[in-house]
PDB file of C-alpha atoms in Angstrom:
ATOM      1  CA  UNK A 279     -46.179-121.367  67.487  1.00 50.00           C
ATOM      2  CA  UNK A 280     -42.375-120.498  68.345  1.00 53.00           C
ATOM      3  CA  UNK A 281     -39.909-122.611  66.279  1.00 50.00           C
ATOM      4  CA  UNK A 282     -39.275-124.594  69.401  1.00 48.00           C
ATOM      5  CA  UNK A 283     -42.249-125.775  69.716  1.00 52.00           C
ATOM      6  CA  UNK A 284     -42.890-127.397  66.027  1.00 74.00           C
ATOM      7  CA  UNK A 285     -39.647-129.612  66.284  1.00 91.00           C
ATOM      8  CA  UNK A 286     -41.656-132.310  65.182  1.00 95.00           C
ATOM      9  CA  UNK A 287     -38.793-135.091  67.096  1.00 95.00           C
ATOM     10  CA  UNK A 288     -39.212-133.239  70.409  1.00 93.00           C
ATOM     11  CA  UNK A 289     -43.355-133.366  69.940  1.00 94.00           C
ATOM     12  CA  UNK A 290     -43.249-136.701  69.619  1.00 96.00           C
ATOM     13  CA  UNK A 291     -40.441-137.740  72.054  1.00 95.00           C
ATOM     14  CA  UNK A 292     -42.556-135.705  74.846  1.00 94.00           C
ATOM     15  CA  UNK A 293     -45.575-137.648  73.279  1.00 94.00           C
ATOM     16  CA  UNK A 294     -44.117-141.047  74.166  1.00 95.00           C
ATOM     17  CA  UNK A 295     -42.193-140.205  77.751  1.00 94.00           C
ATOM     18  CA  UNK A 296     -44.808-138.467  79.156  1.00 89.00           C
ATOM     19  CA  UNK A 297     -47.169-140.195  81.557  1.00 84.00           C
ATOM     20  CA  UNK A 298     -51.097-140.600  81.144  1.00 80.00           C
ATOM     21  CA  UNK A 299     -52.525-136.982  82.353  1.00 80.00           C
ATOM     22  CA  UNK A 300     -49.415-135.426  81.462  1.00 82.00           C
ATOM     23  CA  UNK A 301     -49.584-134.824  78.109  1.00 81.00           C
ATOM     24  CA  UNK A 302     -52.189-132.037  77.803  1.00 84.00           C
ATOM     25  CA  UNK A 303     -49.737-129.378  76.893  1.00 82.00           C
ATOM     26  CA  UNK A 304     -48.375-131.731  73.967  1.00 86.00           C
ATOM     27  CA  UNK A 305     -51.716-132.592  72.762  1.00 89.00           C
ATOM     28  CA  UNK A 306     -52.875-128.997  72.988  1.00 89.00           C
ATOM     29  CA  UNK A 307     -49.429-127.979  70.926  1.00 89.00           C
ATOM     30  CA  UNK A 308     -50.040-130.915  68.207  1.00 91.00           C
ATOM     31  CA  UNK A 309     -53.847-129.674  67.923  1.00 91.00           C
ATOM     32  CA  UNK A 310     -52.745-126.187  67.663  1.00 91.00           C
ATOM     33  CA  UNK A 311     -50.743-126.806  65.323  1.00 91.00           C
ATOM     34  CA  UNK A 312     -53.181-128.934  63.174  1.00 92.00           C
ATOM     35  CA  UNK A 313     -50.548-131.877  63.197  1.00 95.00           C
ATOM     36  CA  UNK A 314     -52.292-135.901  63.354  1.00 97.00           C
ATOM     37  CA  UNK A 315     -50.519-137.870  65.831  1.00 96.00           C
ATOM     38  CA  UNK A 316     -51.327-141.532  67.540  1.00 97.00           C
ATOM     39  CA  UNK A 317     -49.729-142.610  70.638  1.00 95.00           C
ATOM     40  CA  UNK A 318     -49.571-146.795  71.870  1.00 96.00           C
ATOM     41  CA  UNK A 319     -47.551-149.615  73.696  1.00 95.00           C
ATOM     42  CA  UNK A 320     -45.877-152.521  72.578  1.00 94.00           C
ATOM     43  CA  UNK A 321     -44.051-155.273  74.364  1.00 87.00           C
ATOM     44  CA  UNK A 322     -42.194-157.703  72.125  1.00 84.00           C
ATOM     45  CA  UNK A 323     -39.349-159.750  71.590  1.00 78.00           C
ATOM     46  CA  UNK A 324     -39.615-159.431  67.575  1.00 80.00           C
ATOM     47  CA  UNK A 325     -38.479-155.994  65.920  1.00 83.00           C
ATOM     48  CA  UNK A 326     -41.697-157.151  63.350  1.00 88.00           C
ATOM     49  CA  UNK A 327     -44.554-156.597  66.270  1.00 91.00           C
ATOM     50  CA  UNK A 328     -42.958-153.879  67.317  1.00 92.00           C
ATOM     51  CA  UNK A 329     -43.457-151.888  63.814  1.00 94.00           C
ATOM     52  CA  UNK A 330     -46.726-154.088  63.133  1.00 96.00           C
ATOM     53  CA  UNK A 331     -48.035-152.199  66.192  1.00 97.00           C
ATOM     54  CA  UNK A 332     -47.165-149.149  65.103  1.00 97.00           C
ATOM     55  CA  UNK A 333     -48.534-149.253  61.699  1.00 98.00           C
ATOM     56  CA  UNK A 334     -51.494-150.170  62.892  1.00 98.00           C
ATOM     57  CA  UNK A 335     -52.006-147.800  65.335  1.00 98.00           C
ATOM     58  CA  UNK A 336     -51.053-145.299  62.922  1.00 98.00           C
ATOM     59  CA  UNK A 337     -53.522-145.970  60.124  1.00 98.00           C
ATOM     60  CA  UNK A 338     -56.211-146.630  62.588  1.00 98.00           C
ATOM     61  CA  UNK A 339     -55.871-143.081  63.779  1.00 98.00           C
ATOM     62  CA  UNK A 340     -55.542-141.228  60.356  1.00 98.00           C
ATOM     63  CA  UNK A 341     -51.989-140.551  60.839  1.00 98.00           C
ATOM     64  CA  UNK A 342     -50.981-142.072  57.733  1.00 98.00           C
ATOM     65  CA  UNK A 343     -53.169-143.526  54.527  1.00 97.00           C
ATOM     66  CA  UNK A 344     -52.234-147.128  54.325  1.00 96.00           C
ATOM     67  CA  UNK A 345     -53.062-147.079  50.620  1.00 97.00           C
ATOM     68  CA  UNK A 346     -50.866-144.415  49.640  1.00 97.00           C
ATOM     69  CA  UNK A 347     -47.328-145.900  49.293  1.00 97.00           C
ATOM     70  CA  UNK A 348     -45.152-142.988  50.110  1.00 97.00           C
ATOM     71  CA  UNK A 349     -47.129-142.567  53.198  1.00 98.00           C
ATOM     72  CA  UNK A 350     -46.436-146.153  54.427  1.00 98.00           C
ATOM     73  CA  UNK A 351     -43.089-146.004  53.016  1.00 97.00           C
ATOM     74  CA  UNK A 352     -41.929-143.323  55.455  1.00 98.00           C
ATOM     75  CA  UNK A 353     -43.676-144.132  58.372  1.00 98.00           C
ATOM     76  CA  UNK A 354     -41.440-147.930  57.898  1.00 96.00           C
ATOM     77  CA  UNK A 355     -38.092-145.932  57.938  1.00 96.00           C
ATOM     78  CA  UNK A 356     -38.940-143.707  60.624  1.00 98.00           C
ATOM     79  CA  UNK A 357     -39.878-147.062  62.747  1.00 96.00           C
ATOM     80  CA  UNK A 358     -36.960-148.754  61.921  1.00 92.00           C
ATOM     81  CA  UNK A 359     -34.785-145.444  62.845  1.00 94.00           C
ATOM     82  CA  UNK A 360     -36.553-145.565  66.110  1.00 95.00           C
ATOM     83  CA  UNK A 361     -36.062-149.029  67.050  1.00 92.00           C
ATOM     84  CA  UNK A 362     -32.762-148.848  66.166  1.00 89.00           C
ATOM     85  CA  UNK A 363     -31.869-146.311  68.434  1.00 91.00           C
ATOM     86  CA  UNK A 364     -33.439-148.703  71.014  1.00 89.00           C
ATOM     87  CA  UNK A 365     -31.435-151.439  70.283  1.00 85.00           C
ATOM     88  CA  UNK A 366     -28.573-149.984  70.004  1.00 76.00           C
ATOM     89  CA  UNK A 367     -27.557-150.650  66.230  1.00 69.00           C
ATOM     90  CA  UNK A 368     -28.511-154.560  66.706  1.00 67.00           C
ATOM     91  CA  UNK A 369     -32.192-154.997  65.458  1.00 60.00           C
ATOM     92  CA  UNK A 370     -32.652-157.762  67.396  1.00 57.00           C
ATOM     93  CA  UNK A 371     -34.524-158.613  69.937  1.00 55.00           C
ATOM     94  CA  UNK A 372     -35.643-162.658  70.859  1.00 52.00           C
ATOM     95  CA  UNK A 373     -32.589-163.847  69.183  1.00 55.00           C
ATOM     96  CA  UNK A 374     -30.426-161.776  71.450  1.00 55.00           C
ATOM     97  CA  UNK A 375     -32.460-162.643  74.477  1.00 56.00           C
ATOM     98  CA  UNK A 376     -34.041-159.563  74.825  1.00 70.00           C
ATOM     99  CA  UNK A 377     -37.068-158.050  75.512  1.00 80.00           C
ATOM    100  CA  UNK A 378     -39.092-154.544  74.655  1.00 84.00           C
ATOM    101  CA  UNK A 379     -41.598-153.124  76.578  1.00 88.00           C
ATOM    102  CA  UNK A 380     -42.426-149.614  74.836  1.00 93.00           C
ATOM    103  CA  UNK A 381     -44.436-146.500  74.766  1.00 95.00           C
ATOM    104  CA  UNK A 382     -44.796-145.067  70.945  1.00 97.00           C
ATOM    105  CA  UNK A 383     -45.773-142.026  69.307  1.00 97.00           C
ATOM    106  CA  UNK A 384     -46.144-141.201  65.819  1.00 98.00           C
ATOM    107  CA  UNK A 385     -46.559-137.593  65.006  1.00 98.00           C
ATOM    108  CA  UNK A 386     -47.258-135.999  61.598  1.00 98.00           C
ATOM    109  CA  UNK A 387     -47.076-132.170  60.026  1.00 96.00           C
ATOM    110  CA  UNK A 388     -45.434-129.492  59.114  1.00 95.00           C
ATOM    111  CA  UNK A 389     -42.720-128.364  61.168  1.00 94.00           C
ATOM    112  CA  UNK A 390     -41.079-125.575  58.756  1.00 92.00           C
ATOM    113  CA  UNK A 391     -42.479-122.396  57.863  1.00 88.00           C
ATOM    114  CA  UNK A 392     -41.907-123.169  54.365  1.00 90.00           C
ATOM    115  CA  UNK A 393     -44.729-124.728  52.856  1.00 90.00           C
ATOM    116  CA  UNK A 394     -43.188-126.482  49.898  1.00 92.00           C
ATOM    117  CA  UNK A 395     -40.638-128.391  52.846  1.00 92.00           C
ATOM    118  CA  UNK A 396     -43.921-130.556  53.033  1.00 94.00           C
ATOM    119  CA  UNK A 397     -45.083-132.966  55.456  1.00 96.00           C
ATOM    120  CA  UNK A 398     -42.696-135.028  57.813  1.00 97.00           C
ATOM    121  CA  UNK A 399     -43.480-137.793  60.355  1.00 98.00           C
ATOM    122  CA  UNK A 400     -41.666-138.860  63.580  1.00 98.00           C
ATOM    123  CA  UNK A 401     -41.885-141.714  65.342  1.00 98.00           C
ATOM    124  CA  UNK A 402     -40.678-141.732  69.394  1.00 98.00           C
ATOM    125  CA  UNK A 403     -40.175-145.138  70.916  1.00 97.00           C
ATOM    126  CA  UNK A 404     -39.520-145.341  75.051  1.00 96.00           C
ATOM    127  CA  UNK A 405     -39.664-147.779  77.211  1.00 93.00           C
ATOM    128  CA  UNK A 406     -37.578-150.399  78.864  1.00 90.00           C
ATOM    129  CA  UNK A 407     -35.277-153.384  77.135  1.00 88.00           C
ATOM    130  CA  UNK A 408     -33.025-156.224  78.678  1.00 82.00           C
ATOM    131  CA  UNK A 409     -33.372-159.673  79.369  1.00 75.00           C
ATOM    132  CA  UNK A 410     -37.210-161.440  79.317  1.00 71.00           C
ATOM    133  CA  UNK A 411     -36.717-161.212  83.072  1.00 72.00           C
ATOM    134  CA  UNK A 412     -38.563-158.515  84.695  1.00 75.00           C
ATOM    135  CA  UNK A 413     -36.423-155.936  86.816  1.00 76.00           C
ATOM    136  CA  UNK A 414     -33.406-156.830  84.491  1.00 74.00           C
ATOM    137  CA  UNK A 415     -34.250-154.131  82.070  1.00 80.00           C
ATOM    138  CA  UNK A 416     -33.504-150.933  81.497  1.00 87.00           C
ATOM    139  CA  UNK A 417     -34.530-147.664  80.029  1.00 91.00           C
ATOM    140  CA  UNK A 418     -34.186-147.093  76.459  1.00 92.00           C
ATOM    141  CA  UNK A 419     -35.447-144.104  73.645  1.00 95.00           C
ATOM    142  CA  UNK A 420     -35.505-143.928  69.903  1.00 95.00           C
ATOM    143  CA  UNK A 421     -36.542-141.583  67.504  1.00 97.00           C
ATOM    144  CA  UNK A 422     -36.828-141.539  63.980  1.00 97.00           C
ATOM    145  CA  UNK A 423     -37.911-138.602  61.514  1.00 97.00           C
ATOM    146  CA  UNK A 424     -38.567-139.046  57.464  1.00 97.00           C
ATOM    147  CA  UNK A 425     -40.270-136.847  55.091  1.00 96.00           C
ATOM    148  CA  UNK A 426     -43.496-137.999  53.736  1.00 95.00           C
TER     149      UNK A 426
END
């Protein structure tokens, strides 16, 4: 794979924008690269459902063992890096009168050529956000990256 191409942010950015049918050339780069991934939607007014969901779906795929600590540990701050990109700095959603519907991807491997850099994990939110009135949203992305 060219360097581009294992930016493990990008993978999982594409991951989450990308419509249903469109993702083949992602999913054939993650498998290619022998990187686990999971991919979901959430809608929520509650910053905790949103990362609930995500969890979730990432343990349920084999992204990330939910009984190892420093797996679960940096999947949580690459969530909460994501979301608040978002939200703009304000993790808040129902409070604030706001709303999220997104599109997530978690993605998982080794994106440098060094193996002792280890394994890293990104998480890609998109999606719309606004007031808990549809058509008064708007688009919003957020990605965060931690080492595992």
């Amino acid at each position: 794979m060219e360097p581009r191409q294992a930016r493990i942010g990008r993978q999982a950015l594409l991951l989450a924008m990308l419509d249903e049918g469109e993702e083949d050339l992602i999913l054939n780069q993650l498998e290619a690269l022998a990187w686990r991934y999971c991919q979901g939607r959430v809608g929520a007014m509650e910053p905790q459902k949103i990362v609930a969901a995500i969890e979730t779906a990432a343990k349920r795929h084999g992204v990330v063992d939910g009984g190892v600590y420093r797996e679960m540990h940096a999947l949580y701050h690459a969530i909460l890096e994501a979301v608040h990109g978002v939200t703009r700095g304000q993790v808040e959603l129902g409070d604030l009168l706001r709303t999220a519907g997104l599109r997530f991807a978690v993605v998982r491997g080794m994106p440098y050529e060094q193996p002792n850099e280890g394994e890293w994990i990104a998480v890609a939110l998109y999606g719309t956000i606004g007031a808990p009135v549809r058509g008064l949203e708007h688009e919003a992305a957020g990605l965060g990256i931690n080492h595992i």
